[in-house]
Each structure stands twice: as structure tokens, then as C-alpha cells.
Amino acid sequence: MHSAGVLPGGTFVMVCNSTSGTVPSGNPFHEVLINLRLNTIIADFSLPYRVSETTTAADVPVGECEYHWIDSVRHLNNITLRKYRKNATPKAPASHEQERNRLATNYVVRIKRYEIQGRNLLENNSYVDVNVPLSELKSYGHAAIMKKLNEEFPLGVVFDHTAGTGNMLIRFVRGQRFRIELEGVQGNRIRYAYDQTGMYRKYGDNWEPVGTPKKEESCRMVAGNYDENVYGWLHQNFGQSSLTTIARPTAKEVIDWQKLALARARRYPNAASLPIASLLTTVAAAIRQIDPQAGIVLVGCWANGSWLSRIESENLESFGSAANLNTFRTLNKKVTGRSGYSDIDLLIDSDEAITPEMIRVTSGYAISMFRGKKDAQKGMGL
């Protein structure tokens, strides 16, 4: 009857009087409500999206990620221990911050952006300042900061801390996206950002990761009670895709693929002989700018002879004929499931947590880095 008023995939909502009771005489709709019978429809409307059965809070999966806070424990200790100089003394000048009066008794965090699933929690404000009394910061450390953040944004993510460290915990609904950009009002006002992928520091116009970027699946699950109704709904609406037959390689095809890869590995016995030799030299130099003592080993496709270059002439030259190249491509797809050009995989033996994002090299290839001992895996030294 109402289908014409609901968009495809939308939801039609009917509001009814489902309970009986006394209507206060002061209610402006008293005369109308007292005459309603039980289950009388009093309103209807449509929503442009699907509304599923409401879940209880216990059904919502909650993720918990751990991050460094923008200021170290040492820095916060210095703030609480120092005597803030609002005015100059014979021995020292006055503090130079514009917010001198407030900073004399508060640690201030300025929130410049706060979004969850595209919803702006700052509303019409360009920023929101969160003031933490220094007396509370001195007594409770990072926990005092998290408490004030939660009080300021009671409908946002949950901020917490890891006891005994300077680390912060953020709890959020798993699968949802959030971004929080903030800076300290005291000092140099470097802007930082937190989201479900990690912590970032603004450098010029770019955002650089602080530490190793995290994947959401690496965040700890802290809630999500089992409910058979929820899992029944999950299977019904997000069940497994239909089965599709795949072309499994035969034992002979695997052997043929190994022979082709091995022959090419013998033709290119070290990194200097590979078509990407100059690129590898540049990448290795960039890594050693971070750690001059880093051990670097090329592993994976480029080390075992099963690589495919972005430049077709290099692929053709490495196999000697188009027939051999095409045979390898067909077998490679069956054996490894890969059909595109190969990534560059590097094993890094270093005390530094070096990531591809730290290497300012334009390569045209995806670069993966793994920490480990340089002799832990067979490969080519760089």
C-alpha cells in the first residue's frame, strides 16, 4: 500500500500506541491520546536505508587499539614539576605561550578534528580545547587526560590508558572509521592524528606514520558476546559466496614451474644482476640512512626466479622466448595465484622499526619489509 513512498532498499516505519497508561493532563496532546486504542497507528514515514533488527550493546563488537600519546611520560612530568612563569623574573623571562594564564594551571589539548563514520563531533566549532588541571595530571598521569577527553565527548570513542606506560587505548565499534586530529596548546603545537590504522604526525602538508602502521585486525577484541540470532542474521545477509571451481595445478605443472623459476634464478644469481638492480641499490641506501648497520636481504619472487617485471622486454629477455614466458605466466597463475608484476620483499635485520613509508623512493613496485635476522631466510644480500 505504501511501496510508492519508499525508496528501493529503504525502510517503511509505522509508529503505534503499543502501551496503555495514564496521559498527564498537562500533555498538549491529552485529548487525542486518551482516545487512542491499543496498537493504533499514529504515524508512518520512510527511511532511505535499510534498518535491521536492533541489536543490544552486548552484540556490538568492540575493538581496542593501543597508541603512543602525543607527549611522553617524561614531558608530562616536566610540566607538572616546573613552576610556570606567567611573568618575567630577574633570573628568567616570562613563558611565551599565548595561553599563559590558562597554561599556568592546566595541560591543554586542542582537538582540531573529530569524526566517526563521517559524523563531525566538533559540530560547528573549528576546535575544542580540553583542559586538564595540572593537579589531576600530577596525581593520575595520562589517565587524567583520558578522563577529560571522555567527559568532553561522551558519545565518541572511549579513551583509556595502559597502566605504567605513556600509552593510550582507544575503544571503538569494530568496522567503523574514526579520525581524531589534535595538538598541545603548550610548546610547538605539532599536530597529530589517530585513526583505526595508527598514529600520524603532520609534517608540512603530509601526514607521516608514527611507528608501524597498524591494521584494524591487529587491535584487540574486548567485547562481543555470542548470540545465535545475531550469527543467524549474519549468515543470512553476509553469508559465504557461491562456490566456484578453481584450476588446480597438476604435479607436473608444479614441477615445470619450479624448473622455469630455478633456471632463471641461476641466470640471475645475485641482486646486481637483476633488472631492478639500480632500484634495489637506491632502496638499500635509503634504508641505511636510517640504520647504517642494517642487514638487508631480498627474498620472495625476485630472489627465487619467479618474478615478473613491470617492463615486458625484461620478462621476455629473461626467458629467451615468448613461448617460455607465456608458459611461465600460465603456470605462475595456477601455482601461486599471482598474475601481475612482482612485489619487492625485503628482510631487514635492524634494531630500528623500518617501514616502507619511511623510504622516500619512487619504485613503481609495492615494497614489503619484514624484521628478522638476515640469515633467517634464503635470499640475496643487498
PDB file of N, CA and C in Angstrom, residues 41 81 124 180-181 221 256 287 295 305 311 375:
ATOM      1  N   ILE A  41      -2.217   2.917  14.936  1.00  0.00           N
ATOM      2  CA  ILE A  41      -1.141   3.555  14.169  1.00  0.00           C
ATOM      3  C   ILE A  41      -1.316   5.065  14.274  1.00  0.00           C
ATOM      4  N   LEU A  81      56.057  19.396  37.248  1.00  0.00           N
ATOM      5  CA  LEU A  81      57.077  19.742  38.237  1.00  0.00           C
ATOM      6  C   LEU A  81      57.561  21.181  38.123  1.00  0.00           C
ATOM      7  N   ASN A 124      29.854  22.715  14.929  1.00  0.00           N
ATOM      8  CA  ASN A 124      30.194  23.967  14.245  1.00  0.00           C
ATOM      9  C   ASN A 124      31.459  24.627  14.773  1.00  0.00           C
ATOM     10  N   ILE A 180      40.819  11.438  14.629  1.00  0.00           N
ATOM     11  CA  ILE A 180      40.928  12.473  15.651  1.00  0.00           C
ATOM     12  C   ILE A 180      42.254  13.192  15.438  1.00  0.00           C
ATOM     13  N   GLU A 181      42.187  14.490  15.161  1.00  0.00           N
ATOM     14  CA  GLU A 181      43.391  15.296  14.993  1.00  0.00           C
ATOM     15  C   GLU A 181      43.478  16.267  16.158  1.00  0.00           C
ATOM     16  N   MET A 221      40.065  -7.487  20.403  1.00  0.00           N
ATOM     17  CA  MET A 221      38.626  -7.516  20.613  1.00  0.00           C
ATOM     18  C   MET A 221      38.364  -7.541  22.111  1.00  0.00           C
ATOM     19  N   ASP A 256      57.156 -28.237 -13.577  1.00  0.00           N
ATOM     20  CA  ASP A 256      57.549 -27.410 -14.725  1.00  0.00           C
ATOM     21  C   ASP A 256      57.753 -25.959 -14.297  1.00  0.00           C
ATOM     22  N   ILE A 287      67.421   2.885   3.223  1.00  0.00           N
ATOM     23  CA  ILE A 287      67.289   2.158   4.492  1.00  0.00           C
ATOM     24  C   ILE A 287      68.494   2.418   5.382  1.00  0.00           C
ATOM     25  N   GLY A 295      71.111  -4.999   8.090  1.00  0.00           N
ATOM     26  CA  GLY A 295      71.305  -6.096   7.150  1.00  0.00           C
ATOM     27  C   GLY A 295      70.061  -6.198   6.268  1.00  0.00           C
ATOM     28  N   GLY A 305      63.570 -16.448  -8.574  1.00  0.00           N
ATOM     29  CA  GLY A 305      63.442 -16.591 -10.024  1.00  0.00           C
ATOM     30  C   GLY A 305      62.025 -16.584 -10.549  1.00  0.00           C
ATOM     31  N   ILE A 311      58.294  -4.138 -16.783  1.00  0.00           N
ATOM     32  CA  ILE A 311      58.745  -3.876 -18.156  1.00  0.00           C
ATOM     33  C   ILE A 311      58.750  -5.192 -18.925  1.00  0.00           C
ATOM     34  N   ASP A 375      70.105 -13.939   8.146  1.00  0.00           N
ATOM     35  CA  ASP A 375      70.356 -15.303   7.704  1.00  0.00           C
ATOM     36  C   ASP A 375      69.189 -16.239   8.008  1.00  0.00           C
TER      37      ASP A 375
END
